[in-house]
Amino acid sequence: MKLAILAILAATVAAFVPAARHNMKTELSAEKITGRREFMSGLAGGLGAFAIGAFAPAANAIRDYENIEYLGGGQVVDINNANVRVYLKMPGLYPTVAGKIASNGPYKSVGEIYNIPGLTGPEKDMMKKYESRFVAKSPAADYVIDRINNGLYR
């Protein structure tokens, strides 16, 4: 954790440090270049910089998760991606039933939550009470990993 904080701090500071300026010249004057070796090293450096910039792969990161509203900010909850603490908004589900829902996913449909092994009759009745507030979206790796423990403690 300390290492992550230190890395974030270093990245933040680096963002405000002015970039070093390189004085690159494009002149090909016989007076400026003293020999073949200097010419070739300058040419190779220029081509190398161009190749790195021209052929660098694009960073295709997901910036906005399309189902973000189902992770706990609204009335409807995605049973495949929402964290167990989201069920605090539904009295009677947290922690026992919510833990069973989060631990036994992913689900193809909301109806599959009634097939969780070890559910009692009253637990199924409580889930039935809130069934209209559940939705089963496809699991997203960024959110599935934090379903049970997202690291938030009182």
Coordinates of N, CA, C and O in Angstrom, one line a residue:
M1 N 0.8 -1.2 0.0 CA 0.0 0.0 0.0 C 0.9 1.3 0.0 O 0.6 2.2 -0.7
K2 N 1.9 1.2 0.8 CA 2.8 2.4 0.9 C 3.5 2.6 -0.4 O 3.7 3.7 -0.9
L3 N 3.9 1.5 -1.1 CA 4.5 1.6 -2.4 C 3.6 2.2 -3.4 O 4.0 3.0 -4.2
A4 N 2.3 1.8 -3.4 CA 1.4 2.4 -4.3 C 1.2 3.9 -4.1 O 1.1 4.6 -5.1
I5 N 1.1 4.3 -2.9 CA 1.0 5.7 -2.6 C 2.2 6.5 -3.0 O 2.1 7.5 -3.6
L6 N 3.4 5.9 -2.8 CA 4.6 6.5 -3.2 C 4.7 6.6 -4.7 O 5.1 7.7 -5.3
A7 N 4.2 5.6 -5.5 CA 4.2 5.6 -6.9 C 3.3 6.7 -7.4 O 3.6 7.4 -8.4
I8 N 2.1 6.8 -6.8 CA 1.1 7.9 -7.2 C 1.7 9.3 -6.9 O 1.6 10.2 -7.8
L9 N 2.4 9.4 -5.8 CA 3.0 10.7 -5.5 C 4.0 11.1 -6.5 O 4.1 12.2 -6.9
A10 N 4.9 10.1 -6.8 CA 6.0 10.4 -7.8 C 5.4 10.7 -9.1 O 5.9 11.6 -9.8
A11 N 4.3 10.0 -9.6 CA 3.7 10.3 -10.9 C 3.1 11.7 -10.9 O 3.2 12.5 -11.9
T12 N 2.5 12.1 -9.7 CA 1.9 13.4 -9.6 C 3.0 14.5 -9.7 O 2.8 15.5 -10.4
V13 N 4.1 14.3 -9.0 CA 5.1 15.3 -9.0 C 5.7 15.4 -10.4 O 6.0 16.5 -10.9
A14 N 5.9 14.3 -11.1 CA 6.5 14.2 -12.4 C 5.7 15.0 -13.4 O 6.2 15.5 -14.4
A15 N 4.4 15.0 -13.2 CA 3.5 15.7 -14.1 C 3.7 17.2 -14.2 O 3.4 17.9 -15.2
F16 N 4.3 17.8 -13.1 CA 4.5 19.2 -13.0 C 5.9 19.6 -13.3 O 6.2 20.8 -13.2
V17 N 6.8 18.7 -13.5 CA 8.2 19.0 -13.8 C 8.3 19.3 -15.3 O 7.8 18.5 -16.1
P18 N 8.9 20.4 -15.7 CA 8.9 20.7 -17.1 C 9.8 19.7 -17.9 O 10.8 19.2 -17.4
A19 N 9.3 19.4 -19.0 CA 10.0 18.4 -19.9 C 11.4 19.0 -20.4 O 11.5 20.2 -20.6
A20 N 12.4 18.1 -20.4 CA 13.7 18.5 -20.9 C 13.6 18.9 -22.4 O 12.9 18.2 -23.2
R21 N 14.2 19.9 -22.8 CA 14.2 20.4 -24.2 C 15.4 19.9 -24.9 O 16.5 20.1 -24.5
H22 N 15.2 19.2 -26.0 CA 16.3 18.7 -26.8 C 16.5 19.6 -28.0 O 15.5 19.8 -28.7
N23 N 17.6 20.1 -28.3 CA 17.8 20.9 -29.4 C 18.3 20.0 -30.6 O 19.4 19.7 -30.8
M24 N 17.3 19.6 -31.3 CA 17.6 18.7 -32.5 C 17.6 19.6 -33.7 O 16.8 20.5 -33.9
K25 N 18.7 19.4 -34.5 CA 18.9 20.1 -35.7 C 18.7 19.2 -36.9 O 19.1 18.1 -36.9
T26 N 18.1 19.8 -37.9 CA 17.9 19.0 -39.1 C 18.8 19.4 -40.2 O 18.6 19.0 -41.4
E27 N 19.8 20.2 -40.0 CA 20.7 20.7 -41.0 C 21.6 19.6 -41.4 O 22.1 18.8 -40.6
L28 N 21.8 19.5 -42.7 CA 22.8 18.5 -43.2 C 23.9 19.3 -43.9 O 24.1 19.1 -45.1
S29 N 24.6 20.1 -43.2 CA 25.7 20.9 -43.7 C 27.0 20.1 -43.5 O 27.2 19.5 -42.4
A30 N 27.9 20.2 -44.4 CA 29.2 19.5 -44.3 C 30.0 20.1 -43.1 O 30.8 19.5 -42.6
E31 N 29.7 21.4 -42.8 CA 30.4 22.0 -41.7 C 30.0 21.5 -40.4 O 30.7 21.4 -39.4
K32 N 28.7 21.2 -40.2 CA 28.2 20.7 -39.0 C 28.5 19.3 -38.7 O 28.7 18.9 -37.6
I33 N 28.5 18.4 -39.7 CA 28.8 17.0 -39.5 C 30.2 16.7 -39.9 O 30.7 17.0 -41.0
T34 N 31.0 16.2 -38.9 CA 32.4 16.1 -39.2 C 32.8 14.8 -39.8 O 33.9 14.6 -40.4
G35 N 31.9 13.8 -39.7 CA 32.3 12.5 -40.3 C 31.0 11.6 -40.5 O 29.9 12.0 -40.2
R36 N 31.3 10.5 -41.2 CA 30.3 9.6 -41.5 C 29.6 9.0 -40.2 O 28.4 8.8 -40.2
R37 N 30.4 8.7 -39.2 CA 30.0 8.1 -38.0 C 28.9 9.0 -37.3 O 27.9 8.6 -36.8
E38 N 29.2 10.3 -37.2 CA 28.2 11.3 -36.6 C 26.9 11.4 -37.4 O 25.8 11.4 -36.9
F39 N 27.1 11.3 -38.7 CA 25.9 11.4 -39.6 C 25.0 10.1 -39.4 O 23.8 10.2 -39.2
M40 N 25.6 9.0 -39.4 CA 24.9 7.7 -39.2 C 24.3 7.6 -37.8 O 23.1 7.1 -37.7
S41 N 24.9 8.0 -36.8 CA 24.4 8.0 -35.4 C 23.2 8.9 -35.3 O 22.2 8.6 -34.7
G42 N 23.3 10.1 -35.9 CA 22.2 11.0 -35.9 C 21.0 10.5 -36.7 O 19.8 10.6 -36.3
L43 N 21.3 9.9 -37.8 CA 20.2 9.3 -38.6 C 19.5 8.2 -37.9 O 18.3 8.1 -37.9
A44 N 20.3 7.3 -37.3 CA 19.7 6.1 -36.6 C 18.9 6.6 -35.4 O 17.8 6.1 -35.1
G45 N 19.4 7.6 -34.6 CA 18.6 8.1 -33.5 C 17.3 8.7 -34.0 O 16.2 8.5 -33.3
G46 N 17.3 9.5 -35.1 CA 16.1 10.1 -35.6 C 15.1 9.0 -36.0 O 13.9 9.1 -35.8
L47 N 15.6 8.0 -36.7 CA 14.7 6.9 -37.2 C 14.2 6.1 -36.0 O 13.0 5.7 -36.1
G48 N 15.0 5.9 -35.0 CA 14.5 5.1 -33.8 C 13.4 5.8 -33.1 O 12.4 5.2 -32.7
A49 N 13.6 7.1 -32.9 CA 12.5 7.9 -32.3 C 11.2 7.9 -33.1 O 10.1 7.8 -32.6
F50 N 11.4 8.0 -34.4 CA 10.2 8.0 -35.3 C 9.5 6.6 -35.2 O 8.3 6.5 -35.1
A51 N 10.3 5.5 -35.2 CA 9.7 4.2 -35.1 C 8.9 4.0 -33.9 O 7.9 3.4 -33.8
I52 N 9.5 4.4 -32.8 CA 8.8 4.2 -31.5 C 7.5 5.0 -31.4 O 6.5 4.5 -31.0
G53 N 7.5 6.2 -31.9 CA 6.3 7.0 -31.9 C 5.3 6.6 -32.9 O 4.1 6.7 -32.7
A54 N 5.7 6.1 -34.1 CA 4.8 5.8 -35.1 C 4.1 4.4 -34.9 O 3.0 4.2 -35.3
F55 N 4.8 3.5 -34.3 CA 4.3 2.2 -34.2 C 4.0 1.8 -32.7 O 3.8 0.6 -32.4
A56 N 3.8 2.7 -31.9 CA 3.4 2.4 -30.5 C 2.0 2.0 -30.5 O 1.1 2.6 -31.1
P57 N 1.6 0.9 -29.8 CA 0.2 0.5 -29.8 C -0.7 1.4 -29.0 O -0.2 2.1 -28.0
A58 N -1.9 1.6 -29.4 CA -2.8 2.4 -28.7 C -3.2 1.8 -27.3 O -3.4 0.6 -27.2
A59 N -3.4 2.6 -26.3 CA -3.9 2.1 -25.0 C -5.4 2.1 -25.0 O -6.1 3.1 -25.0
N60 N -6.0 0.9 -25.2 CA -7.4 0.8 -25.3 C -8.0 0.5 -23.9 O -8.6 -0.6 -23.8
A61 N -7.9 1.3 -23.0 CA -8.4 1.1 -21.7 C -9.9 1.4 -21.6 O -10.4 2.3 -22.3
I62 N -10.7 0.7 -20.8 CA -12.1 1.0 -20.6 C -12.2 2.2 -19.6 O -11.8 2.1 -18.5
R63 N -12.6 3.3 -20.1 CA -12.7 4.5 -19.3 C -14.0 4.6 -18.6 O -14.1 5.1 -17.5
D64 N -15.1 4.2 -19.2 CA -16.4 4.3 -18.6 C -17.1 2.9 -18.7 O -17.4 2.5 -19.8
Y65 N -17.4 2.3 -17.6 CA -18.1 1.1 -17.6 C -19.6 1.3 -17.8 O -20.2 2.1 -17.1
E66 N -20.1 0.7 -18.8 CA -21.5 1.0 -19.2 C -22.6 0.7 -18.2 O -23.7 1.2 -18.2
N67 N -22.3 -0.3 -17.3 CA -23.2 -0.7 -16.3 C -22.9 -0.1 -14.9 O -23.3 -0.7 -13.9
I68 N -22.3 1.0 -14.9 CA -21.9 1.6 -13.6 C -23.1 1.9 -12.7 O -22.9 1.8 -11.4
E69 N -24.2 2.2 -13.2 CA -25.4 2.5 -12.4 C -25.9 1.3 -11.6 O -26.7 1.5 -10.7
Y70 N -25.5 0.1 -12.0 CA -26.0 -1.1 -11.3 C -25.0 -1.6 -10.2 O -25.2 -2.7 -9.7
L71 N -24.0 -0.8 -10.0 CA -23.0 -1.3 -9.0 C -23.3 -0.8 -7.6 O -22.5 -0.9 -6.7
G72 N -24.4 -0.1 -7.4 CA -24.8 0.3 -6.1 C -25.2 1.8 -5.9 O -25.7 2.2 -4.9
G73 N -25.1 2.5 -7.0 CA -25.5 3.9 -7.0 C -27.0 4.2 -7.1 O -27.5 5.3 -6.9
G74 N -27.7 3.2 -7.6 CA -29.2 3.3 -7.8 C -30.0 2.3 -7.1 O -29.5 1.6 -6.2
Q75 N -31.2 2.1 -7.5 CA -32.1 1.1 -6.9 C -31.9 -0.3 -7.4 O -32.1 -1.2 -6.7
V76 N -31.4 -0.4 -8.6 CA -31.2 -1.7 -9.2 C -29.8 -2.2 -9.0 O -28.8 -1.4 -9.2
V77 N -29.5 -3.4 -8.7 CA -28.2 -3.9 -8.4 C -27.9 -5.1 -9.3 O -28.7 -6.0 -9.5
D78 N -26.7 -5.1 -9.8 CA -26.2 -6.1 -10.7 C -25.6 -7.2 -9.8 O -24.6 -7.0 -9.1
I79 N -26.2 -8.4 -9.8 CA -25.8 -9.5 -8.9 C -24.5 -10.1 -9.3 O -23.9 -10.8 -8.5
N80 N -24.0 -9.9 -10.5 CA -22.7 -10.4 -10.9 C -21.5 -9.5 -10.6 O -20.4 -10.0 -10.5
N81 N -21.7 -8.2 -10.5 CA -20.6 -7.3 -10.4 C -20.6 -6.4 -9.1 O -19.6 -5.9 -8.8
A82 N -21.8 -6.3 -8.5 CA -21.9 -5.4 -7.4 C -21.2 -6.0 -6.1 O -21.2 -7.2 -5.9
N83 N -20.6 -5.1 -5.3 CA -20.0 -5.5 -4.1 C -21.0 -5.9 -3.0 O -22.1 -5.4 -3.0
V84 N -20.6 -6.7 -2.1 CA -21.5 -7.3 -1.1 C -22.1 -6.1 -0.2 O -23.2 -6.2 0.3
R85 N -21.4 -5.0 -0.1 CA -21.9 -3.9 0.8 C -23.0 -3.2 0.2 O -23.7 -2.4 0.8
V86 N -23.3 -3.4 -1.1 CA -24.4 -2.7 -1.8 C -25.7 -3.2 -1.2 O -26.7 -2.4 -1.1
Y87 N -25.7 -4.4 -0.7 CA -26.9 -5.0 -0.2 C -27.3 -4.4 1.2 O -28.3 -4.8 1.8
L88 N -26.5 -3.5 1.7 CA -26.8 -2.8 3.0 C -28.1 -2.0 2.8 O -28.8 -1.8 3.8
K89 N -28.4 -1.6 1.6 CA -29.5 -0.8 1.3 C -30.8 -1.6 1.3 O -31.9 -1.1 1.2
M90 N -30.7 -2.9 1.4 CA -31.8 -3.8 1.4 C -31.9 -4.6 2.7 O -31.2 -5.6 2.9
P91 N -32.7 -4.1 3.6 CA -32.7 -4.7 5.0 C -33.0 -6.2 4.9 O -33.9 -6.6 4.2
G92 N -32.2 -6.9 5.7 CA -32.5 -8.4 5.7 C -31.5 -9.2 4.9 O -31.4 -10.4 5.1
L93 N -30.9 -8.6 3.9 CA -30.0 -9.3 3.0 C -28.5 -9.3 3.5 O -27.8 -10.3 3.3
Y94 N -28.1 -8.2 4.1 CA -26.7 -8.1 4.5 C -26.5 -8.6 5.9 O -27.3 -8.2 6.8
P95 N -25.6 -9.4 6.3 CA -24.5 -9.9 5.5 C -24.7 -11.3 5.0 O -24.0 -11.7 4.0
T96 N -25.6 -12.1 5.6 CA -25.7 -13.5 5.3 C -26.1 -13.8 3.8 O -25.4 -14.4 3.1
V97 N -27.2 -13.3 3.4 CA -27.8 -13.6 2.1 C -26.9 -12.9 1.1 O -26.6 -13.4 0.0
A98 N -26.5 -11.6 1.3 CA -25.6 -10.9 0.4 C -24.3 -11.7 0.2 O -23.8 -11.7 -1.0
G99 N -23.8 -12.2 1.2 CA -22.5 -13.0 1.1 C -22.7 -14.2 0.2 O -21.8 -14.6 -0.6
K100 N -23.9 -14.9 0.4 CA -24.1 -16.1 -0.4 C -24.3 -15.7 -1.9 O -23.9 -16.4 -2.8
I101 N -25.0 -14.6 -2.2 CA -25.2 -14.1 -3.5 C -23.9 -13.8 -4.2 O -23.6 -14.2 -5.3
A102 N -23.0 -13.0 -3.5 CA -21.7 -12.6 -4.0 C -20.8 -13.7 -4.2 O -20.0 -13.7 -5.1
S103 N -20.8 -14.7 -3.3 CA -19.9 -15.8 -3.4 C -20.2 -16.9 -4.4 O -19.3 -17.6 -4.8
N104 N -21.4 -17.0 -4.8 CA -21.8 -18.1 -5.7 C -22.1 -17.7 -7.2 O -22.6 -18.5 -7.9
G105 N -21.7 -16.5 -7.5 CA -21.9 -16.1 -8.9 C -20.8 -16.6 -9.8 O -20.0 -17.4 -9.4
P106 N -20.8 -16.4 -11.1 CA -21.7 -15.5 -11.8 C -23.0 -16.2 -12.2 O -23.1 -17.4 -12.2
Y107 N -24.0 -15.4 -12.4 CA -25.4 -15.9 -12.7 C -25.7 -15.5 -14.2 O -25.4 -14.4 -14.6
K108 N -26.4 -16.3 -14.9 CA -26.9 -16.0 -16.2 C -28.2 -15.2 -16.1 O -28.5 -14.5 -17.0
S109 N -29.0 -15.5 -15.1 CA -30.3 -14.8 -14.9 C -30.5 -14.6 -13.4 O -29.9 -15.3 -12.6
V110 N -31.4 -13.7 -13.1 CA -31.7 -13.4 -11.6 C -32.3 -14.7 -11.0 O -32.0 -14.9 -9.8
G111 N -33.0 -15.5 -11.7 CA -33.7 -16.7 -11.1 C -32.7 -17.7 -10.6 O -33.0 -18.5 -9.8
E112 N -31.4 -17.6 -11.1 CA -30.4 -18.6 -10.6 C -30.0 -18.4 -9.2 O -29.5 -19.3 -8.6
I113 N -30.3 -17.3 -8.6 CA -29.9 -17.1 -7.2 C -30.7 -18.0 -6.2 O -30.2 -18.2 -5.1
Y114 N -31.8 -18.5 -6.7 CA -32.6 -19.4 -5.8 C -32.0 -20.8 -5.8 O -32.4 -21.6 -5.0
N115 N -31.0 -21.1 -6.6 CA -30.4 -22.4 -6.7 C -29.1 -22.4 -5.9 O -28.4 -23.4 -5.9
I116 N -28.8 -21.4 -5.1 CA -27.6 -21.3 -4.3 C -27.7 -22.4 -3.2 O -28.7 -22.5 -2.5
P117 N -26.7 -23.3 -3.1 CA -26.8 -24.3 -2.1 C -26.7 -23.7 -0.7 O -26.0 -22.8 -0.4
G118 N -27.6 -24.3 0.2 CA -27.6 -23.9 1.6 C -28.5 -22.7 1.9 O -28.5 -22.3 3.1
L119 N -29.3 -22.3 1.0 CA -30.3 -21.2 1.2 C -31.5 -21.8 2.0 O -32.0 -22.9 1.7
T120 N -31.9 -21.1 3.1 CA -33.0 -21.5 3.8 C -34.3 -20.8 3.2 O -34.2 -19.9 2.4
G121 N -35.4 -21.3 3.7 CA -36.7 -20.7 3.2 C -36.9 -19.2 3.5 O -37.2 -18.5 2.6
P122 N -36.6 -18.8 4.7 CA -36.7 -17.3 5.0 C -35.7 -16.5 4.1 O -36.0 -15.4 3.7
E123 N -34.5 -17.1 3.8 CA -33.5 -16.3 3.0 C -34.1 -16.2 1.6 O -34.0 -15.1 0.9
K124 N -34.7 -17.3 1.1 CA -35.3 -17.2 -0.3 C -36.4 -16.2 -0.3 O -36.6 -15.5 -1.3
D125 N -37.2 -16.1 0.8 CA -38.3 -15.2 0.8 C -37.8 -13.7 0.8 O -38.4 -12.9 0.2
M126 N -36.7 -13.5 1.5 CA -36.1 -12.2 1.6 C -35.6 -11.8 0.2 O -35.7 -10.7 -0.2
M127 N -35.0 -12.7 -0.5 CA -34.5 -12.5 -1.9 C -35.6 -12.2 -2.8 O -35.5 -11.3 -3.7
K128 N -36.7 -12.9 -2.6 CA -37.9 -12.7 -3.5 C -38.5 -11.3 -3.3 O -39.0 -10.7 -4.3
K129 N -38.4 -10.8 -2.1 CA -38.9 -9.5 -1.8 C -38.1 -8.4 -2.6 O -38.7 -7.4 -3.0
Y130 N -36.9 -8.6 -2.9 CA -36.0 -7.6 -3.6 C -35.7 -8.0 -5.0 O -34.9 -7.4 -5.7
E131 N -36.3 -9.1 -5.5 CA -36.0 -9.6 -6.8 C -36.2 -8.6 -7.9 O -35.4 -8.6 -8.9
S132 N -37.1 -7.7 -7.8 CA -37.3 -6.7 -8.9 C -36.2 -5.7 -8.9 O -36.1 -5.0 -9.9
R133 N -35.4 -5.7 -7.9 CA -34.3 -4.7 -7.9 C -32.9 -5.4 -8.3 O -31.9 -4.7 -8.3
F134 N -33.0 -6.6 -8.8 CA -31.8 -7.3 -9.2 C -31.8 -7.4 -10.7 O -32.8 -7.5 -11.4
V135 N -30.6 -7.4 -11.3 CA -30.3 -7.6 -12.7 C -29.0 -8.4 -12.8 O -28.1 -8.3 -12.0
A136 N -28.9 -9.2 -13.8 CA -27.7 -10.1 -14.0 C -27.0 -9.6 -15.3 O -27.4 -10.1 -16.4
K137 N -26.1 -8.7 -15.2 CA -25.3 -8.3 -16.3 C -24.1 -9.2 -16.5 O -23.8 -10.0 -15.6
S138 N -23.4 -9.2 -17.6 CA -22.3 -10.1 -17.8 C -21.2 -9.6 -16.9 O -21.0 -8.5 -16.6
P139 N -20.5 -10.6 -16.3 CA -19.4 -10.3 -15.3 C -18.3 -9.5 -16.0 O -17.8 -9.8 -17.1
A140 N -17.8 -8.5 -15.3 CA -16.7 -7.7 -15.7 C -15.5 -7.9 -14.7 O -15.7 -7.8 -13.5
A141 N -14.4 -8.3 -15.3 CA -13.3 -8.7 -14.4 C -12.9 -7.6 -13.4 O -12.4 -7.9 -12.3
D142 N -13.0 -6.4 -13.8 CA -12.6 -5.3 -12.9 C -13.5 -5.2 -11.7 O -13.0 -4.7 -10.6
Y143 N -14.7 -5.7 -11.7 CA -15.6 -5.6 -10.6 C -15.9 -6.9 -9.9 O -16.1 -7.0 -8.7
V144 N -15.8 -8.0 -10.6 CA -16.0 -9.3 -10.0 C -15.0 -9.6 -8.9 O -15.3 -10.2 -7.9
I145 N -13.7 -9.1 -9.2 CA -12.7 -9.4 -8.2 C -13.0 -8.8 -6.8 O -12.5 -9.3 -5.8
D146 N -13.7 -7.7 -6.8 CA -14.0 -7.0 -5.5 C -15.4 -7.3 -5.0 O -15.9 -6.5 -4.2
R147 N -16.1 -8.3 -5.5 CA -17.5 -8.5 -5.1 C -17.6 -8.8 -3.6 O -18.5 -8.3 -2.9
I148 N -16.7 -9.6 -3.0 CA -16.8 -10.0 -1.6 C -16.0 -9.0 -0.7 O -16.5 -8.7 0.3
N149 N -14.8 -8.6 -1.1 CA -14.1 -7.7 -0.2 C -13.4 -6.6 -1.1 O -12.5 -6.9 -1.8
N150 N -14.0 -5.4 -0.9 CA -13.4 -4.3 -1.7 C -12.4 -3.5 -0.9 O -12.0 -2.4 -1.4
G151 N -12.1 -3.9 0.3 CA -11.0 -3.2 1.0 C -11.5 -2.1 1.8 O -10.7 -1.3 2.4
L152 N -12.8 -1.9 1.9 CA -13.4 -0.8 2.7 C -13.8 -1.3 4.1 O -14.6 -2.3 4.2
Y153 N -13.2 -0.7 5.1 CA -13.5 -1.1 6.5 C -14.0 0.1 7.3 O -13.6 1.2 7.0
R154 N -14.7 -0.2 8.3 CA -15.1 0.9 9.2 C -14.0 1.4 10.1 O -13.1 0.9 10.4

